[in-house]
mmCIF file of C-alpha atoms and ligand atoms in Angstrom:
data_model
loop_
_atom_site.group_PDB
_atom_site.id
_atom_site.type_symbol
_atom_site.label_atom_id
_atom_site.label_comp_id
_atom_site.label_asym_id
_atom_site.label_seq_id
_atom_site.Cartn_x
_atom_site.Cartn_y
_atom_site.Cartn_z
ATOM 1 C CA MET V 747 44.124 11.467 118.485
ATOM 2 C CA ILE V 748 47.457 11.571 116.730
ATOM 3 C CA ASN V 749 49.156 14.808 117.644
ATOM 4 C CA ARG V 750 52.285 15.925 115.887
ATOM 5 C CA ARG V 751 54.613 14.639 118.603
ATOM 6 C CA ASN V 752 53.147 11.130 118.590
ATOM 7 C CA PHE V 753 53.137 11.101 114.857
ATOM 8 C CA ILE V 754 56.824 11.953 114.669
ATOM 9 C CA LEU V 755 57.777 9.431 117.334
ATOM 10 C CA LYS V 756 55.660 6.718 115.761
ATOM 11 C CA SER V 757 56.967 7.239 112.300
ATOM 12 C CA ALA V 758 60.540 7.410 113.560
ATOM 13 C CA GLY V 759 59.990 4.090 115.303
ATOM 14 C CA THR V 760 58.881 2.366 112.123
ATOM 15 C CA LEU V 761 62.182 3.049 110.451
ATOM 16 C CA ALA V 762 64.661 0.242 110.205
ATOM 17 C CA GLY V 763 67.397 2.740 109.410
ATOM 18 C CA LEU V 764 66.699 4.958 112.392
ATOM 19 C CA SER V 765 70.371 5.663 112.955
ATOM 20 C CA LEU V 766 70.590 7.212 109.520
ATOM 21 C CA TRP V 767 68.086 9.870 110.512
ATOM 22 C CA GLN V 768 68.532 10.940 114.109
ATOM 23 C CA LYS V 769 68.859 9.701 117.624
ATOM 24 C CA PRO V 770 65.442 9.382 119.273
ATOM 25 C CA SER V 771 65.270 11.529 122.349
ATOM 26 C CA LEU V 772 62.713 12.021 125.049
ATOM 27 C CA ALA V 773 63.229 15.741 125.095
ATOM 28 C CA THR V 774 60.506 18.273 124.548
ATOM 29 C CA THR V 775 58.338 18.293 121.447
ATOM 30 C CA ASN V 776 60.215 21.302 120.173
ATOM 31 C CA ALA V 777 63.598 19.677 120.560
ATOM 32 C CA ILE V 778 62.437 16.566 118.721
ATOM 33 C CA GLU V 779 61.043 18.616 115.917
ATOM 34 C CA GLU V 780 64.204 20.651 115.738
ATOM 35 C CA ALA V 781 66.326 17.521 115.618
ATOM 36 C CA LEU V 782 64.203 16.198 112.786
ATOM 37 C CA ILE V 783 64.502 19.403 110.885
ATOM 38 C CA LEU V 784 68.078 20.408 111.536
ATOM 39 C CA GLU V 785 70.000 17.153 111.676
ATOM 40 C CA PRO V 786 71.668 16.564 108.342
ATOM 41 C CA LEU V 787 71.658 13.183 106.624
ATOM 42 C CA LYS V 788 74.331 10.854 107.951
ATOM 43 C CA SER V 789 77.270 10.353 105.534
ATOM 44 C CA LYS V 790 76.211 13.449 103.571
ATOM 45 C CA ASP V 791 77.870 16.806 103.964
ATOM 46 C CA GLY V 792 76.988 20.398 103.151
ATOM 47 C CA LEU V 793 73.721 19.716 101.327
ATOM 48 C CA ILE V 794 70.851 22.209 101.315
ATOM 49 C CA LYS V 795 67.704 20.839 102.906
ATOM 50 C CA LYS V 796 64.488 21.266 100.937
ATOM 51 C CA THR V 797 62.372 18.789 102.920
ATOM 52 C CA TYR V 798 63.462 16.424 105.690
ATOM 53 C CA ARG V 799 60.855 13.693 105.297
ATOM 54 C CA PRO V 800 60.913 12.536 102.620
ATOM 55 C CA PRO V 801 64.570 13.603 102.393
ATOM 56 C CA ASN V 802 65.128 16.111 99.611
ATOM 57 C CA PHE V 803 68.545 17.779 99.767
ATOM 58 C CA GLU V 804 70.276 19.669 96.985
ATOM 59 C CA THR V 805 73.958 20.208 96.248
ATOM 60 C CA PRO V 806 75.364 23.739 96.567
ATOM 61 C CA ILE V 807 76.581 24.938 93.146
ATOM 62 C CA SER V 808 80.151 25.382 94.447
ATOM 63 C CA TYR V 809 80.510 21.549 94.455
ATOM 64 C CA PHE V 810 79.965 21.470 90.684
ATOM 65 C CA ASN V 811 83.485 22.714 89.924
ATOM 66 C CA THR V 812 84.817 19.154 89.624
ATOM 67 C CA THR V 813 84.010 16.685 86.833
ATOM 68 C CA PHE V 814 82.525 14.166 89.244
ATOM 69 C CA THR V 815 80.353 15.220 92.134
ATOM 70 C CA PRO V 816 81.727 13.657 95.351
ATOM 71 C CA ASN V 817 79.386 11.066 96.881
ATOM 72 C CA LYS V 818 79.075 12.915 100.164
ATOM 73 C CA HIS V 819 77.937 16.066 98.353
ATOM 74 C CA PHE V 820 75.642 14.287 95.872
ATOM 75 C CA PHE V 821 71.988 15.400 96.054
ATOM 76 C CA VAL V 822 69.245 13.235 97.538
ATOM 77 C CA ARG V 823 65.680 12.970 96.298
ATOM 78 C CA TYR V 824 62.925 10.696 97.626
ATOM 79 C CA HIS V 825 59.154 10.547 97.276
ATOM 80 C CA HIS V 826 58.690 8.416 100.369
ATOM 81 C CA ALA V 827 59.881 8.691 103.964
ATOM 82 C CA ILE V 828 60.312 5.009 104.774
ATOM 83 C CA ILE V 829 63.703 4.080 103.411
ATOM 84 C CA PRO V 830 65.010 0.807 104.828
ATOM 85 C CA GLU V 831 68.706 0.428 105.492
ATOM 86 C CA ILE V 832 69.439 -2.558 103.296
ATOM 87 C CA ASN V 833 71.727 -5.403 104.327
ATOM 88 C CA SER V 834 73.387 -6.457 101.082
ATOM 89 C CA ASP V 835 73.587 -10.106 102.259
ATOM 90 C CA ASN V 836 69.787 -10.341 102.314
ATOM 91 C CA TRP V 837 69.042 -8.167 99.308
ATOM 92 C CA GLN V 838 67.446 -9.875 96.314
ATOM 93 C CA LEU V 839 66.441 -8.562 92.932
ATOM 94 C CA SER V 840 63.386 -10.353 91.550
ATOM 95 C CA ILE V 841 62.610 -10.295 87.862
ATOM 96 C CA GLY V 842 59.172 -11.335 86.702
ATOM 97 C CA GLY V 843 56.202 -10.127 84.701
ATOM 98 C CA ASP V 844 53.797 -11.590 82.155
ATOM 99 C CA ALA V 845 56.180 -11.115 79.221
ATOM 100 C CA ILE V 846 59.030 -13.439 80.232
ATOM 101 C CA ASN V 847 59.482 -17.176 80.171
ATOM 102 C CA LYS V 848 61.662 -17.625 83.228
ATOM 103 C CA PRO V 849 61.372 -15.521 86.423
ATOM 104 C CA LEU V 850 64.703 -14.870 88.147
ATOM 105 C CA SER V 851 65.966 -13.869 91.537
ATOM 106 C CA LEU V 852 69.498 -12.566 91.952
ATOM 107 C CA THR V 853 71.680 -11.838 94.968
ATOM 108 C CA LEU V 854 74.064 -8.890 94.883
ATOM 109 C CA LYS V 855 76.980 -11.281 94.488
ATOM 110 C CA GLN V 856 75.338 -12.962 91.472
ATOM 111 C CA LEU V 857 74.596 -9.600 89.929
ATOM 112 C CA GLN V 858 78.193 -8.495 90.398
ATOM 113 C CA THR V 859 79.884 -11.690 89.241
ATOM 114 C CA ASP V 860 77.584 -13.351 86.664
ATOM 115 C CA PHE V 861 77.546 -10.418 84.252
ATOM 116 C CA LYS V 862 80.136 -8.190 82.641
ATOM 117 C CA SER V 863 80.782 -4.954 84.560
ATOM 118 C CA VAL V 864 80.864 -1.642 82.724
ATOM 119 C CA GLU V 865 81.457 1.945 83.809
ATOM 120 C CA ILE V 866 79.681 5.028 82.438
ATOM 121 C CA ALA V 867 80.033 8.706 83.321
ATOM 122 C CA ALA V 868 76.528 10.132 83.429
ATOM 123 C CA LEU V 869 74.632 13.095 84.771
ATOM 124 C CA CYS V 870 71.831 12.280 87.209
ATOM 125 C CA LEU V 871 69.418 15.203 86.894
ATOM 126 C CA CYS V 872 66.054 15.622 88.580
ATOM 127 C CA SER V 873 63.198 16.587 86.246
ATOM 128 C CA GLY V 874 62.334 19.442 88.607
ATOM 129 C CA ASN V 875 65.832 20.917 88.898
ATOM 130 C CA ARG V 876 65.560 24.763 88.900
ATOM 131 C CA ARG V 877 61.794 24.498 89.464
ATOM 132 C CA SER V 878 61.973 27.453 91.892
ATOM 133 C CA LEU V 879 62.911 29.709 88.956
ATOM 134 C CA PHE V 880 59.587 29.246 87.146
ATOM 135 C CA ASN V 881 57.464 32.350 87.044
ATOM 136 C CA PRO V 882 54.580 32.090 87.908
ATOM 137 C CA PRO V 883 55.644 29.585 90.590
ATOM 138 C CA VAL V 884 54.645 25.918 90.354
ATOM 139 C CA SER V 885 54.144 23.526 93.237
ATOM 140 C CA GLY V 886 56.563 20.718 94.073
ATOM 141 C CA VAL V 887 59.955 20.684 95.802
ATOM 142 C CA GLN V 888 61.361 24.168 95.183
ATOM 143 C CA TRP V 889 64.711 23.070 93.806
ATOM 144 C CA GLY V 890 67.413 25.567 92.974
ATOM 145 C CA SER V 891 70.109 24.438 90.507
ATOM 146 C CA GLY V 892 71.542 21.651 92.668
ATOM 147 C CA ALA V 893 69.193 18.708 92.103
ATOM 148 C CA MET V 894 71.822 17.099 89.917
ATOM 149 C CA GLY V 895 75.215 15.449 90.031
ATOM 150 C CA ASN V 896 77.687 13.901 87.614
ATOM 151 C CA ALA V 897 79.154 10.522 88.580
ATOM 152 C CA LEU V 898 81.023 7.503 87.311
ATOM 153 C CA TRP V 899 78.620 4.568 87.639
ATOM 154 C CA ARG V 900 79.758 0.948 87.621
ATOM 155 C CA GLY V 901 77.304 -1.843 87.126
ATOM 156 C CA VAL V 902 75.960 -4.398 84.692
ATOM 157 C CA ARG V 903 73.918 -3.874 81.561
ATOM 158 C CA LEU V 904 70.201 -4.308 82.190
ATOM 159 C CA LYS V 905 69.885 -6.064 78.833
ATOM 160 C CA ASP V 906 72.457 -8.700 79.858
ATOM 161 C CA VAL V 907 70.545 -9.432 83.064
ATOM 162 C CA LEU V 908 67.195 -9.660 81.294
ATOM 163 C CA ALA V 909 68.567 -11.904 78.547
ATOM 164 C CA ALA V 910 68.481 -14.820 81.006
ATOM 165 C CA THR V 911 64.698 -14.479 81.453
ATOM 166 C CA GLY V 912 63.597 -15.185 77.887
ATOM 167 C CA ILE V 913 61.751 -12.016 76.928
ATOM 168 C CA LYS V 914 58.564 -12.751 74.977
ATOM 169 C CA GLN V 915 57.566 -11.066 71.717
ATOM 170 C CA SER V 916 54.693 -9.365 73.535
ATOM 171 C CA ALA V 917 56.995 -7.356 75.874
ATOM 172 C CA LEU V 918 56.160 -3.640 75.782
ATOM 173 C CA GLU V 919 57.355 -1.965 78.997
ATOM 174 C CA VAL V 920 59.538 -2.898 81.943
ATOM 175 C CA SER V 921 58.594 -1.597 85.389
ATOM 176 C CA PHE V 922 60.944 -0.991 88.308
ATOM 177 C CA ASN V 923 60.331 -0.834 92.030
ATOM 178 C CA GLY V 924 62.599 0.078 94.951
ATOM 179 C CA ALA V 925 62.572 -0.843 98.634
ATOM 180 C CA ASP V 926 61.260 2.511 99.916
ATOM 181 C CA SER V 927 57.596 3.112 100.679
ATOM 182 C CA GLY V 928 55.163 5.731 101.929
ATOM 183 C CA MET V 929 54.057 6.292 105.516
ATOM 184 C CA LEU V 930 50.396 6.157 104.565
ATOM 185 C CA ARG V 931 48.798 3.171 102.951
ATOM 186 C CA THR V 932 47.134 5.496 100.460
ATOM 187 C CA THR V 933 50.454 6.802 99.099
ATOM 188 C CA PRO V 934 51.068 4.970 95.844
ATOM 189 C CA ASP V 935 54.368 3.056 95.816
ATOM 190 C CA PHE V 936 56.995 4.835 93.699
ATOM 191 C CA MET V 937 57.324 2.749 90.543
ATOM 192 C CA LYS V 938 58.496 3.712 87.089
ATOM 193 C CA SER V 939 58.492 1.929 83.779
ATOM 194 C CA LEU V 940 60.604 2.268 80.663
ATOM 195 C CA PRO V 941 59.894 1.354 77.052
ATOM 196 C CA LEU V 942 61.577 -1.888 75.952
ATOM 197 C CA GLU V 943 63.861 -0.003 73.577
ATOM 198 C CA LYS V 944 65.442 2.030 76.393
ATOM 199 C CA VAL V 945 65.672 -1.068 78.587
ATOM 200 C CA LEU V 946 67.693 -2.864 75.906
ATOM 201 C CA ASP V 947 69.976 0.138 75.301
ATOM 202 C CA GLU V 948 73.568 -0.828 76.130
ATOM 203 C CA ASN V 949 73.933 2.270 78.332
ATOM 204 C CA THR V 950 71.086 1.383 80.693
ATOM 205 C CA LEU V 951 72.688 -0.184 83.779
ATOM 206 C CA ILE V 952 71.953 -1.687 87.131
ATOM 207 C CA ALA V 953 74.718 0.091 89.040
ATOM 208 C CA PHE V 954 76.254 -0.861 92.368
ATOM 209 C CA GLU V 955 79.139 1.609 92.444
ATOM 210 C CA MET V 956 79.319 5.377 92.266
ATOM 211 C CA ASN V 957 82.663 7.139 91.818
ATOM 212 C CA GLY V 958 84.558 3.954 92.708
ATOM 213 C CA GLU V 959 82.674 3.240 95.950
ATOM 214 C CA PRO V 960 79.590 1.186 96.795
ATOM 215 C CA LEU V 961 76.454 3.304 96.292
ATOM 216 C CA PRO V 962 75.818 5.454 99.369
ATOM 217 C CA HIS V 963 72.645 4.519 101.262
ATOM 218 C CA TRP V 964 70.898 7.763 100.218
ATOM 219 C CA ASN V 965 71.745 7.213 96.559
ATOM 220 C CA GLY V 966 70.305 3.717 96.319
ATOM 221 C CA PHE V 967 72.466 1.092 98.066
ATOM 222 C CA PRO V 968 72.973 -1.683 97.071
ATOM 223 C CA ALA V 969 71.846 -1.239 93.442
ATOM 224 C CA ARG V 970 70.051 1.343 91.354
ATOM 225 C CA LEU V 971 69.017 1.853 87.785
ATOM 226 C CA ILE V 972 71.094 4.207 85.586
ATOM 227 C CA VAL V 973 69.268 5.554 82.537
ATOM 228 C CA PRO V 974 71.805 7.875 80.874
ATOM 229 C CA GLY V 975 70.272 10.769 78.978
ATOM 230 C CA TRP V 976 66.872 10.469 80.686
ATOM 231 C CA THR V 977 65.803 12.433 83.752
ATOM 232 C CA ALA V 978 66.582 10.840 87.111
ATOM 233 C CA THR V 979 62.978 9.921 87.919
ATOM 234 C CA TYR V 980 63.669 6.593 86.156
ATOM 235 C CA TRP V 981 66.899 5.926 88.060
ATOM 236 C CA ILE V 982 65.201 3.734 90.670
ATOM 237 C CA LYS V 983 67.200 3.378 93.895
ATOM 238 C CA HIS V 984 67.337 0.323 96.190
ATOM 239 C CA LEU V 985 66.044 -1.646 93.222
ATOM 240 C CA THR V 986 64.196 -4.808 94.301
ATOM 241 C CA GLU V 987 61.775 -5.696 91.548
ATOM 242 C CA ILE V 988 61.723 -5.655 87.752
ATOM 243 C CA ASN V 989 58.638 -6.676 85.770
ATOM 244 C CA ILE V 990 58.567 -7.164 82.028
ATOM 245 C CA GLN V 991 55.049 -6.462 80.873
ATOM 246 C CA SER V 992 53.001 -6.747 77.726
ATOM 247 C CA HIS V 993 50.827 -3.786 78.766
ATOM 248 C CA PRO V 994 51.486 -0.129 79.654
ATOM 249 C CA ALA V 995 52.000 0.595 83.372
ATOM 250 C CA ASP V 996 49.056 2.549 84.760
ATOM 251 C CA ASN V 997 50.197 3.630 88.236
ATOM 252 C CA PHE V 998 50.090 7.214 89.538
ATOM 253 C CA TRP V 999 53.811 7.870 88.924
ATOM 254 C CA MET V 1000 53.479 7.029 85.231
ATOM 255 C CA LYS V 1001 49.961 8.187 84.346
ATOM 256 C CA THR V 1002 49.677 11.347 86.453
ATOM 257 C CA ALA V 1003 53.053 12.516 87.727
ATOM 258 C CA TYR V 1004 56.157 13.242 85.650
ATOM 259 C CA ARG V 1005 54.262 14.190 82.522
ATOM 260 C CA ILE V 1006 54.840 17.121 80.166
ATOM 261 C CA PRO V 1007 52.628 18.652 77.476
ATOM 262 C CA LYS V 1008 53.365 17.514 73.926
ATOM 263 C CA GLU V 1009 53.293 21.083 72.817
ATOM 264 C CA GLY V 1010 56.737 22.599 73.305
ATOM 265 C CA PHE V 1011 58.571 19.311 73.862
ATOM 266 C CA LYS V 1012 59.650 16.544 71.520
ATOM 267 C CA SER V 1013 57.524 13.410 71.688
ATOM 268 C CA GLY V 1014 58.171 9.901 70.377
ATOM 269 C CA GLN V 1015 60.462 8.394 73.022
ATOM 270 C CA PHE V 1016 57.771 6.638 75.006
ATOM 271 C CA ILE V 1017 54.894 5.895 72.614
ATOM 272 C CA SER V 1018 53.035 3.403 74.839
ATOM 273 C CA GLN V 1019 52.576 6.117 77.503
ATOM 274 C CA GLU V 1020 51.673 9.060 75.265
ATOM 275 C CA THR V 1021 48.193 10.570 75.108
ATOM 276 C CA GLN V 1022 47.033 13.128 72.578
ATOM 277 C CA LEU V 1023 48.015 15.978 74.908
ATOM 278 C CA ASN V 1024 50.840 14.803 77.082
ATOM 279 C CA MET V 1025 53.598 12.244 77.597
ATOM 280 C CA PRO V 1026 56.061 11.131 80.248
ATOM 281 C CA ILE V 1027 59.135 13.319 80.699
ATOM 282 C CA THR V 1028 62.031 11.403 79.097
ATOM 283 C CA GLU V 1029 65.238 12.889 77.668
ATOM 284 C CA LEU V 1030 67.225 15.745 79.201
ATOM 285 C CA VAL V 1031 67.159 19.074 77.387
ATOM 286 C CA VAL V 1032 70.284 21.048 76.483
ATOM 287 C CA ASN V 1033 71.423 23.110 79.448
ATOM 288 C CA SER V 1034 74.367 24.734 81.219
ATOM 289 C CA LEU V 1035 75.344 26.245 84.531
ATOM 290 C CA ILE V 1036 77.971 28.768 85.611
ATOM 291 C CA THR V 1037 79.534 27.123 88.656
ATOM 292 C CA ASN V 1038 82.068 29.521 90.158
ATOM 293 C CA LEU V 1039 80.309 32.900 90.244
ATOM 294 C CA VAL V 1040 77.697 34.174 92.634
ATOM 295 C CA ASP V 1041 75.220 36.898 91.750
ATOM 296 C CA GLY V 1042 76.416 40.229 93.168
ATOM 297 C CA GLN V 1043 80.032 39.079 93.601
ATOM 298 C CA THR V 1044 82.725 41.765 93.481
ATOM 299 C CA PHE V 1045 86.079 41.469 91.665
ATOM 300 C CA SER V 1046 89.044 43.703 91.112
ATOM 301 C CA SER V 1047 89.187 45.036 87.544
ATOM 302 C CA ASN V 1048 92.960 44.786 87.282
ATOM 303 C CA LYS V 1049 93.153 41.039 86.745
ATOM 304 C CA ALA V 1050 91.522 38.377 84.608
ATOM 305 C CA ILE V 1051 88.597 36.378 85.977
ATOM 306 C CA GLU V 1052 88.237 32.715 85.111
ATOM 307 C CA ILE V 1053 84.631 31.649 84.597
ATOM 308 C CA ASN V 1054 83.847 27.937 84.963
ATOM 309 C CA GLY V 1055 80.756 25.953 84.220
ATOM 310 C CA VAL V 1056 79.191 22.740 83.011
ATOM 311 C CA ALA V 1057 76.933 21.899 80.052
ATOM 312 C CA TRP V 1058 74.955 18.829 79.081
ATOM 313 C CA ASP V 1059 72.188 17.438 76.896
ATOM 314 C CA LYS V 1060 70.400 14.131 76.328
ATOM 315 C CA GLY V 1061 73.510 12.403 75.076
ATOM 316 C CA ASP V 1062 74.182 13.873 71.644
ATOM 317 C CA GLY V 1063 77.092 15.735 73.202
ATOM 318 C CA ILE V 1064 77.939 19.435 73.570
ATOM 319 C CA GLN V 1065 79.053 21.245 70.436
ATOM 320 C CA ARG V 1066 79.824 24.631 72.021
ATOM 321 C CA VAL V 1067 79.202 26.847 75.005
ATOM 322 C CA GLU V 1068 79.216 30.589 74.441
ATOM 323 C CA ILE V 1069 79.476 33.318 77.006
ATOM 324 C CA SER V 1070 78.209 36.868 77.084
ATOM 325 C CA ILE V 1071 79.569 39.436 79.527
ATOM 326 C CA ASP V 1072 77.187 42.174 78.413
ATOM 327 C CA GLY V 1073 73.789 40.654 79.137
ATOM 328 C CA GLY V 1074 73.447 38.810 75.824
ATOM 329 C CA LYS V 1075 74.456 41.496 73.301
ATOM 330 C CA THR V 1076 77.671 39.814 72.184
ATOM 331 C CA TRP V 1077 78.835 36.211 72.556
ATOM 332 C CA GLU V 1078 82.216 34.481 72.613
ATOM 333 C CA LEU V 1079 83.223 30.825 72.653
ATOM 334 C CA THR V 1080 84.365 29.169 75.867
ATOM 335 C CA THR V 1081 86.944 26.363 75.911
ATOM 336 C CA LEU V 1082 85.418 22.912 76.360
ATOM 337 C CA GLN V 1083 87.327 20.671 78.769
ATOM 338 C CA LYS V 1084 87.959 16.923 78.616
ATOM 339 C CA ASN V 1085 85.142 14.788 77.207
ATOM 340 C CA TYR V 1086 84.162 11.949 79.567
ATOM 341 C CA GLY V 1087 81.521 10.549 77.224
ATOM 342 C CA ARG V 1088 78.256 11.819 75.794
ATOM 343 C CA PHE V 1089 76.202 11.280 78.977
ATOM 344 C CA SER V 1090 78.612 13.104 81.270
ATOM 345 C CA TRP V 1091 78.357 16.828 81.666
ATOM 346 C CA ARG V 1092 81.124 18.791 79.962
ATOM 347 C CA GLN V 1093 83.127 21.372 81.854
ATOM 348 C CA TRP V 1094 83.991 24.638 80.121
ATOM 349 C CA ARG V 1095 86.151 27.661 80.900
ATOM 350 C CA TYR V 1096 86.369 31.280 79.857
ATOM 351 C CA ASN V 1097 88.911 33.903 80.731
ATOM 352 C CA LEU V 1098 87.307 37.305 81.230
ATOM 353 C CA LYS V 1099 89.699 40.196 80.766
ATOM 354 C CA PRO V 1100 88.050 43.252 82.274
ATOM 355 C CA THR V 1101 88.014 46.404 80.147
ATOM 356 C CA HIS V 1102 86.030 48.643 82.459
ATOM 357 C CA THR V 1103 84.716 48.837 86.004
ATOM 358 C CA GLY V 1104 81.056 48.460 86.943
ATOM 359 C CA GLU V 1105 78.503 45.773 86.239
ATOM 360 C CA TYR V 1106 79.084 42.751 83.961
ATOM 361 C CA ARG V 1107 76.023 40.658 83.157
ATOM 362 C CA ILE V 1108 77.351 37.131 82.568
ATOM 363 C CA MET V 1109 75.340 34.589 80.568
ATOM 364 C CA ALA V 1110 76.261 31.108 79.295
ATOM 365 C CA ARG V 1111 74.582 29.392 76.355
ATOM 366 C CA ALA V 1112 75.089 25.737 75.398
ATOM 367 C CA THR V 1113 74.429 24.172 71.993
ATOM 368 C CA SER V 1114 74.290 20.413 71.488
ATOM 369 C CA ILE V 1115 75.934 18.524 68.632
ATOM 370 C CA SER V 1116 72.472 18.151 67.101
ATOM 371 C CA GLY V 1117 72.303 21.966 66.923
ATOM 372 C CA ILE V 1118 69.824 22.678 69.708
ATOM 373 C CA THR V 1119 70.540 25.814 71.772
ATOM 374 C CA GLN V 1120 69.257 26.780 75.226
ATOM 375 C CA PRO V 1121 66.264 29.153 75.046
ATOM 376 C CA LEU V 1122 65.846 32.573 76.656
ATOM 377 C CA GLU V 1123 62.709 31.395 78.465
ATOM 378 C CA PRO V 1124 61.825 27.918 79.742
ATOM 379 C CA VAL V 1125 58.836 26.095 78.246
ATOM 380 C CA ALA V 1126 56.015 26.556 80.778
ATOM 381 C CA ASN V 1127 54.536 23.263 82.015
ATOM 382 C CA PRO V 1128 52.318 22.442 85.006
ATOM 383 C CA SER V 1129 54.913 20.545 87.074
ATOM 384 C CA GLY V 1130 57.876 22.825 86.402
ATOM 385 C CA TYR V 1131 60.169 20.376 84.616
ATOM 386 C CA HIS V 1132 63.008 20.948 82.131
ATOM 387 C CA HIS V 1133 63.998 24.478 83.207
ATOM 388 C CA ASN V 1134 66.828 25.246 80.799
ATOM 389 C CA ALA V 1135 66.596 28.986 80.205
ATOM 390 C CA LEU V 1136 69.765 31.041 79.972
ATOM 391 C CA GLN V 1137 71.038 32.090 83.359
ATOM 392 C CA THR V 1138 72.248 35.648 84.078
ATOM 393 C CA ILE V 1139 74.710 36.452 86.868
ATOM 394 C CA SER V 1140 75.666 40.043 87.608
ATOM 395 C CA ILE V 1141 79.132 40.730 88.953
ATOM 396 C CA GLN V 1142 80.718 44.057 89.912
ATOM 397 C CA LEU V 1143 84.234 45.090 88.936
ATOM 398 C CA ILE V 1144 85.854 47.718 91.095
HETATM 399 N N1 LIG A 2056 63.500 4.083 95.115
HETATM 400 C C1 LIG A 2056 63.459 5.339 94.656
HETATM 401 N N2 LIG A 2056 64.198 5.659 93.607
HETATM 402 C C2 LIG A 2056 64.184 6.921 93.125
HETATM 403 C C3 LIG A 2056 63.335 7.918 93.678
HETATM 404 C C4 LIG A 2056 62.547 7.551 94.811
HETATM 405 O O1 LIG A 2056 61.787 8.339 95.374
HETATM 406 N N3 LIG A 2056 62.634 6.240 95.266
HETATM 407 N N4 LIG A 2056 63.324 9.182 93.139
HETATM 408 C C5 LIG A 2056 63.828 9.347 91.774
HETATM 409 C C6 LIG A 2056 64.079 10.733 91.434
HETATM 410 S S1 LIG A 2056 62.712 11.683 91.035
HETATM 411 C C7 LIG A 2056 65.350 11.265 91.369
HETATM 412 S S2 LIG A 2056 65.610 12.864 90.911
HETATM 413 C C8 LIG A 2056 66.529 10.427 91.659
HETATM 414 C C9 LIG A 2056 67.480 11.120 92.616
HETATM 415 O O2 LIG A 2056 68.641 10.377 92.810
HETATM 416 P P1 LIG A 2056 69.586 10.633 94.051
HETATM 417 O O3 LIG A 2056 68.740 10.729 95.281
HETATM 418 O O4 LIG A 2056 70.566 9.537 94.068
HETATM 419 O O5 LIG A 2056 70.287 11.953 93.807
HETATM 420 O O6 LIG A 2056 66.184 9.173 92.206
HETATM 421 C C10 LIG A 2056 65.108 8.547 91.547
HETATM 422 N N5 LIG A 2056 64.980 7.210 92.065
HETATM 423 MO MO1 LIG A 2057 63.467 13.804 90.331
#
């Protein structure tokens, strides 16, 4: 019989990257379990644990007060617990599929030197960010607001890499696979596909650097996909395999998971995967976050309070962010900060000059350049994706 202790020891033993998790110890069952639960991820710092295996850790909101989220504070999301520690000398990216003329295999060095490097600032945002705020609750990792991070990604254009393969007329979708896998044979491998149009977009990259450093292990070393403007489910880490196909992918992660109802969301970005009722989640929705206030915080009423935050959308850009200090009765414009490109989040600032003591109900509301504004309520959907309702934070002035 597999008891919990054996199970933990066995699964720990199967990991190539054991040192990244914890030191195996022959202590008591409780101590082993505690080590598994409490030990943070190596090379990460200050993240909030949601689940340990697979590792799901979110970034505390206080780290969102800089334009780029530092690598060591960048959130981590995995569907599988077996995550090999990759040696970049042995890593290979294979490109195949029924809709190309010439299969390819590339080393990291070839990827980095044979193609032109580009750098893009882009927000990596989990589809289920803020899922814990849905009411009634929905199942899945109960993310707060920290399953996201903004980074400067350096890599090569996916379209440049694929050009060498001779894409056939029949190509419809391109599927991506990473080196991680499930502990049980029945767990379907995490694979995602993209429509050809998005694959050929000049902003879609195979990245090997994040904020000027090689990708951290937990964020996809040595190479990951960057799909600016689309939710992070497509940003495959530890990328090993790309297949260009003349048929729609029909695995669990495309057909069952990561889907949203057509009603309430805009369709048309991923036609080959749409049904009459639902479609894959694709583009980010307009959203914002207040980053330097905590609900219930107390301030002195005799000096101004600077309110900071970030706002983003699918890549149209942010037109304005407004703030209300009276629970949504009146609104004023905030000052947008430097623009790092349409896929980066945009920082904003507002200077609150207190006029009275007592409670202030602070709300922020972003509007994209295409004129779409955050709603008061999120659109309900079974998996709890795209939570972009206005946030309210109450502060006390004394
Ligand atoms: N190989 C691999 N890539 C993956 C995933 C995964 O489970 N395995 N999860 C995806 C999801 S759902 C998210 S939100 C992002 C998270 O990226 P991060 O861990 O670098 O923050 O990775 C994406 N890429
Ligand atoms: Mo995600």
